[in-house]
């Protein structure tokens, strides 16, 4: 099993390129199930979750190929759904990844049925799929749960007015995809507004779908008879970009993230600026510099365009070195403070009460052996290790490999002393 070994205390500087967004690629891969021809997704990062979803599609009968996309290390994934004969996703493939539920809507819309194992993924909360199933039922599907599998059937989906009880990104994406081939018009109210939802809507529109309203609380989809294949460029990963900027800030460095889109990261950039970091938009990217102390600031996660839950752990690591006290309130997931115990092992002073963590800044963190518990917690421990004195070892980095492409190489290019070794 691989681990990260980090010699902390080095100031990071330089330019690094952000990868394509995993959370945009996965729904695009699922959307290929709707097409009459091949779908190509350009700018795809090399990540475990993407490989897993590719295996799920191959299990169903699709052809999945990956090739180099130019000389910058990026890849293009080509999916041909013509061979789909088995609209099922087994537990052995689904258990590591919640986003696998995204195949549910497309399969039901295109093939009239689906049998999907209840999804797994990071242990950061229940994250139920009831909103997905309620929406499909509103569109005329029959749903059932048997032996850990969700089974959905319909002769053809019909348009419906669906109001989500809460903001759900995958729920919005799943039902938006299902509605593209439904009979009539579907209205999704209280829809998620994330850039990844907009990326999917744009790809579906290029495939021939009739969609409007993405990026707002209401998305309208008018069903069409068929969708065609397409080549679509994935958007940059705003979560990876934010993590890299925080790596620069926590080390008192000067880091430019090439390819980052500042408008997609407003909430994070604002909090970085409040903390004393200097944020500037440069041609084709975002730059962060910090020379003075880290000012302690409060953060509260909320659906986009609010502060993203996927950056909460990383920002908490940053606040551990703040000049005062800060409160970090988590409103999206009920179990997303598992990194706290590990940060305490490094000397952080953090008290948790319910969904709020009170962070009292310390002058320095010290390296320690740490255990990663989920994807974003892994990133927070890496950031803390970069700023700490001494050696930090981060175990179970397979969590991190689900969402960050060659993170150790990107950080090394900025001057970090970090290496991947066999435990």
CSV table of N, CA and C in Angstrom, one decimal, residues 36-114:
chain,number,residue,atom,x,y,z
A,36,UNK,N,-26.6,7.7,-29.4
A,36,UNK,CA,-26.7,6.7,-30.5
A,36,UNK,C,-25.3,6.5,-31.1
A,37,UNK,N,-24.3,7.3,-30.7
A,37,UNK,CA,-23.0,7.1,-31.2
A,37,UNK,C,-21.9,7.3,-30.2
A,38,UNK,N,-20.6,7.2,-30.5
A,38,UNK,CA,-19.6,7.4,-29.5
A,38,UNK,C,-19.5,8.8,-28.9
A,39,UNK,N,-19.1,8.8,-27.6
A,39,UNK,CA,-18.9,10.1,-26.9
A,39,UNK,C,-17.4,10.2,-26.5
A,40,UNK,N,-16.8,11.3,-26.8
A,40,UNK,CA,-15.4,11.5,-26.4
A,40,UNK,C,-15.4,12.7,-25.4
A,41,UNK,N,-14.6,12.4,-24.3
A,41,UNK,CA,-14.5,13.4,-23.2
A,41,UNK,C,-13.0,13.8,-23.2
A,42,UNK,N,-12.7,15.0,-23.5
A,42,UNK,CA,-11.4,15.5,-23.6
A,42,UNK,C,-10.9,16.2,-22.4
A,43,UNK,N,-9.6,16.1,-22.0
A,43,UNK,CA,-9.1,16.7,-20.8
A,43,UNK,C,-9.4,15.9,-19.6
A,44,UNK,N,-9.5,14.6,-19.7
A,44,UNK,CA,-9.9,13.7,-18.6
A,44,UNK,C,-8.6,13.4,-17.8
A,45,UNK,N,-8.7,13.6,-16.4
A,45,UNK,CA,-7.5,13.2,-15.6
A,45,UNK,C,-7.4,11.7,-15.4
A,46,UNK,N,-6.3,11.3,-15.0
A,46,UNK,CA,-6.1,9.8,-14.7
A,46,UNK,C,-6.4,9.6,-13.2
A,47,UNK,N,-7.6,9.1,-12.9
A,47,UNK,CA,-8.0,9.0,-11.6
A,47,UNK,C,-8.7,7.6,-11.4
A,48,UNK,N,-8.7,7.1,-10.2
A,48,UNK,CA,-9.3,5.8,-9.9
A,48,UNK,C,-10.8,5.8,-10.1
A,49,UNK,N,-11.5,6.8,-9.7
A,49,UNK,CA,-12.9,6.8,-9.9
A,49,UNK,C,-13.3,6.8,-11.4
A,50,UNK,N,-12.6,7.4,-12.2
A,50,UNK,CA,-12.9,7.4,-13.6
A,50,UNK,C,-12.6,6.0,-14.2
A,51,UNK,N,-11.5,5.4,-13.8
A,51,UNK,CA,-11.3,4.0,-14.2
A,51,UNK,C,-12.4,3.1,-13.7
A,52,UNK,N,-12.8,3.3,-12.5
A,52,UNK,CA,-13.9,2.4,-12.0
A,52,UNK,C,-15.2,2.6,-12.8
A,53,UNK,N,-15.6,3.8,-13.1
A,53,UNK,CA,-16.8,4.0,-13.9
A,53,UNK,C,-16.6,3.4,-15.3
A,54,UNK,N,-15.4,3.5,-15.8
A,54,UNK,CA,-15.1,2.9,-17.1
A,54,UNK,C,-15.4,1.4,-17.1
A,55,UNK,N,-14.9,0.7,-16.0
A,55,UNK,CA,-15.1,-0.7,-15.8
A,55,UNK,C,-16.6,-1.1,-15.7
A,56,UNK,N,-17.4,-0.2,-15.0
A,56,UNK,CA,-18.8,-0.4,-14.9
A,56,UNK,C,-19.5,-0.4,-16.3
A,57,UNK,N,-19.1,0.6,-17.1
A,57,UNK,CA,-19.7,0.7,-18.5
A,57,UNK,C,-19.3,-0.5,-19.3
A,58,UNK,N,-18.0,-0.9,-19.2
A,58,UNK,CA,-17.6,-2.1,-19.9
A,58,UNK,C,-18.3,-3.3,-19.5
A,59,UNK,N,-18.6,-3.5,-18.2
A,59,UNK,CA,-19.4,-4.6,-17.7
A,59,UNK,C,-20.8,-4.6,-18.4
A,60,UNK,N,-21.3,-3.4,-18.6
A,60,UNK,CA,-22.6,-3.4,-19.3
A,60,UNK,C,-22.6,-3.7,-20.8
A,61,UNK,N,-21.4,-3.6,-21.3
A,61,UNK,CA,-21.2,-3.9,-22.8
A,61,UNK,C,-20.7,-2.8,-23.6
A,62,UNK,N,-20.4,-1.6,-23.0
A,62,UNK,CA,-19.9,-0.5,-23.7
A,62,UNK,C,-18.4,-0.7,-24.0
A,63,UNK,N,-17.9,0.0,-25.1
A,63,UNK,CA,-16.5,0.0,-25.4
A,63,UNK,C,-15.9,1.3,-24.8
A,64,UNK,N,-14.9,1.1,-24.0
A,64,UNK,CA,-14.2,2.3,-23.3
A,64,UNK,C,-12.8,2.3,-23.7
A,65,UNK,N,-12.3,3.4,-24.3
A,65,UNK,CA,-10.9,3.5,-24.7
A,65,UNK,C,-10.3,4.8,-24.2
A,66,UNK,N,-9.1,4.8,-23.8
A,66,UNK,CA,-8.4,6.0,-23.3
A,66,UNK,C,-7.2,6.2,-24.1
A,67,UNK,N,-7.0,7.5,-24.6
A,67,UNK,CA,-5.8,7.8,-25.4
A,67,UNK,C,-5.2,9.1,-25.0
A,68,UNK,N,-4.0,9.4,-25.4
A,68,UNK,CA,-3.4,10.7,-25.1
A,68,UNK,C,-4.1,11.8,-25.8
A,69,UNK,N,-4.3,12.9,-25.1
A,69,UNK,CA,-5.0,14.1,-25.7
A,69,UNK,C,-4.0,15.2,-25.9
A,70,UNK,N,-3.0,15.1,-26.8
A,70,UNK,CA,-2.0,16.1,-27.0
A,70,UNK,C,-0.8,15.8,-26.1
A,71,UNK,N,0.1,16.8,-26.1
A,71,UNK,CA,1.4,16.5,-25.4
A,71,UNK,C,1.5,17.0,-24.0
A,72,UNK,N,0.3,17.4,-23.4
A,72,UNK,CA,0.4,18.0,-22.0
A,72,UNK,C,0.0,17.0,-20.9
A,73,UNK,N,0.0,15.7,-21.3
A,73,UNK,CA,-0.3,14.7,-20.3
A,73,UNK,C,-1.8,14.4,-20.1
A,74,UNK,N,-2.7,15.2,-20.8
A,74,UNK,CA,-4.1,14.9,-20.6
A,74,UNK,C,-4.6,13.8,-21.4
A,75,UNK,N,-5.7,13.3,-21.1
A,75,UNK,CA,-6.3,12.1,-21.9
A,75,UNK,C,-7.7,12.4,-22.4
A,76,UNK,N,-8.0,11.6,-23.4
A,76,UNK,CA,-9.4,11.6,-23.9
A,76,UNK,C,-10.0,10.2,-23.7
A,77,UNK,N,-11.2,10.2,-23.2
A,77,UNK,CA,-11.9,8.9,-23.0
A,77,UNK,C,-13.0,8.8,-24.1
A,78,UNK,N,-12.9,7.7,-24.8
A,78,UNK,CA,-13.9,7.5,-25.9
A,78,UNK,C,-14.8,6.3,-25.5
A,79,UNK,N,-16.1,6.5,-25.4
A,79,UNK,CA,-17.1,5.5,-25.0
A,79,UNK,C,-18.1,5.3,-26.1
A,80,UNK,N,-18.2,4.0,-26.5
A,80,UNK,CA,-19.2,3.6,-27.5
A,80,UNK,C,-20.2,2.8,-26.8
A,81,UNK,N,-21.4,3.3,-26.7
A,81,UNK,CA,-22.5,2.5,-25.9
A,81,UNK,C,-23.2,1.5,-26.8
A,82,UNK,N,-22.8,1.3,-28.0
A,82,UNK,CA,-23.6,0.4,-28.9
A,82,UNK,C,-23.8,-1.0,-28.4
A,83,UNK,N,-22.8,-1.5,-27.7
A,83,UNK,CA,-22.9,-2.9,-27.2
A,83,UNK,C,-23.6,-3.1,-25.9
A,84,UNK,N,-24.2,-2.1,-25.3
A,84,UNK,CA,-24.9,-2.2,-24.0
A,84,UNK,C,-26.0,-3.3,-24.1
A,85,UNK,N,-25.9,-4.3,-23.3
A,85,UNK,CA,-26.9,-5.4,-23.3
A,85,UNK,C,-27.3,-5.7,-21.9
A,86,UNK,N,-26.5,-5.2,-20.9
A,86,UNK,CA,-26.8,-5.6,-19.5
A,86,UNK,C,-26.8,-4.3,-18.7
A,87,UNK,N,-28.0,-3.7,-18.5
A,87,UNK,CA,-28.2,-2.4,-17.7
A,87,UNK,C,-28.1,-2.7,-16.2
A,88,UNK,N,-26.9,-3.1,-15.8
A,88,UNK,CA,-26.7,-3.5,-14.4
A,88,UNK,C,-25.4,-3.0,-14.0
A,89,UNK,N,-25.2,-2.6,-12.7
A,89,UNK,CA,-23.9,-2.3,-12.1
A,89,UNK,C,-23.8,-3.0,-10.8
A,90,UNK,N,-22.8,-4.0,-10.8
A,90,UNK,CA,-22.7,-4.9,-9.6
A,90,UNK,C,-22.0,-4.3,-8.4
A,91,UNK,N,-22.2,-4.9,-7.3
A,91,UNK,CA,-21.7,-4.3,-6.0
A,91,UNK,C,-20.1,-4.3,-6.1
A,92,UNK,N,-19.5,-5.3,-6.6
A,92,UNK,CA,-18.0,-5.3,-6.6
A,92,UNK,C,-17.4,-4.1,-7.3
A,93,UNK,N,-18.1,-3.5,-8.3
A,93,UNK,CA,-17.6,-2.3,-8.9
A,93,UNK,C,-18.1,-1.0,-8.3
A,94,UNK,N,-19.3,-1.1,-7.8
A,94,UNK,CA,-20.0,0.2,-7.3
A,94,UNK,C,-19.5,0.5,-5.9
A,95,UNK,N,-19.1,-0.5,-5.1
A,95,UNK,CA,-18.9,-0.3,-3.7
A,95,UNK,C,-17.9,0.8,-3.3
A,96,UNK,N,-17.0,1.2,-4.2
A,96,UNK,CA,-16.0,2.2,-3.8
A,96,UNK,C,-16.4,3.6,-4.3
A,97,UNK,N,-17.5,3.8,-4.9
A,97,UNK,CA,-17.8,5.0,-5.6
A,97,UNK,C,-19.3,5.4,-5.7
A,98,UNK,N,-19.6,6.4,-5.0
A,98,UNK,CA,-21.0,6.8,-5.0
A,98,UNK,C,-21.5,7.3,-6.3
A,99,UNK,N,-20.6,8.0,-7.1
A,99,UNK,CA,-21.1,8.6,-8.3
A,99,UNK,C,-21.5,7.5,-9.4
A,100,UNK,N,-21.3,6.3,-9.1
A,100,UNK,CA,-21.8,5.2,-10.0
A,100,UNK,C,-23.3,5.3,-10.1
A,101,UNK,N,-24.0,5.9,-9.2
A,101,UNK,CA,-25.5,6.0,-9.2
A,101,UNK,C,-25.9,6.8,-10.4
A,102,UNK,N,-25.0,7.6,-11.0
A,102,UNK,CA,-25.3,8.4,-12.2
A,102,UNK,C,-25.7,7.6,-13.4
A,103,UNK,N,-25.4,6.3,-13.4
A,103,UNK,CA,-25.9,5.6,-14.6
A,103,UNK,C,-27.3,5.2,-14.5
A,104,UNK,N,-28.0,5.4,-13.4
A,104,UNK,CA,-29.3,5.0,-13.2
A,104,UNK,C,-30.3,5.7,-14.1
A,105,UNK,N,-30.3,7.0,-14.1
A,105,UNK,CA,-31.2,7.8,-15.0
A,105,UNK,C,-31.0,7.5,-16.5
A,106,UNK,N,-29.8,7.5,-17.0
A,106,UNK,CA,-29.6,7.2,-18.4
A,106,UNK,C,-30.0,5.8,-18.8
A,107,UNK,N,-29.7,4.8,-18.0
A,107,UNK,CA,-30.1,3.5,-18.3
A,107,UNK,C,-31.6,3.3,-18.4
A,108,UNK,N,-32.4,3.9,-17.4
A,108,UNK,CA,-33.8,3.8,-17.5
A,108,UNK,C,-34.4,4.6,-18.7
A,109,UNK,N,-33.8,5.7,-19.0
A,109,UNK,CA,-34.3,6.5,-20.1
A,109,UNK,C,-34.1,5.8,-21.4
A,110,UNK,N,-32.9,5.2,-21.6
A,110,UNK,CA,-32.5,4.6,-22.9
A,110,UNK,C,-33.0,3.1,-23.0
A,111,UNK,N,-32.9,2.4,-21.9
A,111,UNK,CA,-33.2,0.9,-22.0
A,111,UNK,C,-34.4,0.5,-21.2
A,112,UNK,N,-35.1,1.4,-20.5
A,112,UNK,CA,-36.3,1.1,-19.8
A,112,UNK,C,-36.1,0.3,-18.5
A,113,UNK,N,-34.9,0.0,-18.1
A,113,UNK,CA,-34.7,-0.6,-16.8
A,113,UNK,C,-33.3,-0.5,-16.4
A,114,UNK,N,-33.1,-0.7,-15.1
A,114,UNK,CA,-31.7,-0.6,-14.5
A,114,UNK,C,-31.7,-1.4,-13.2
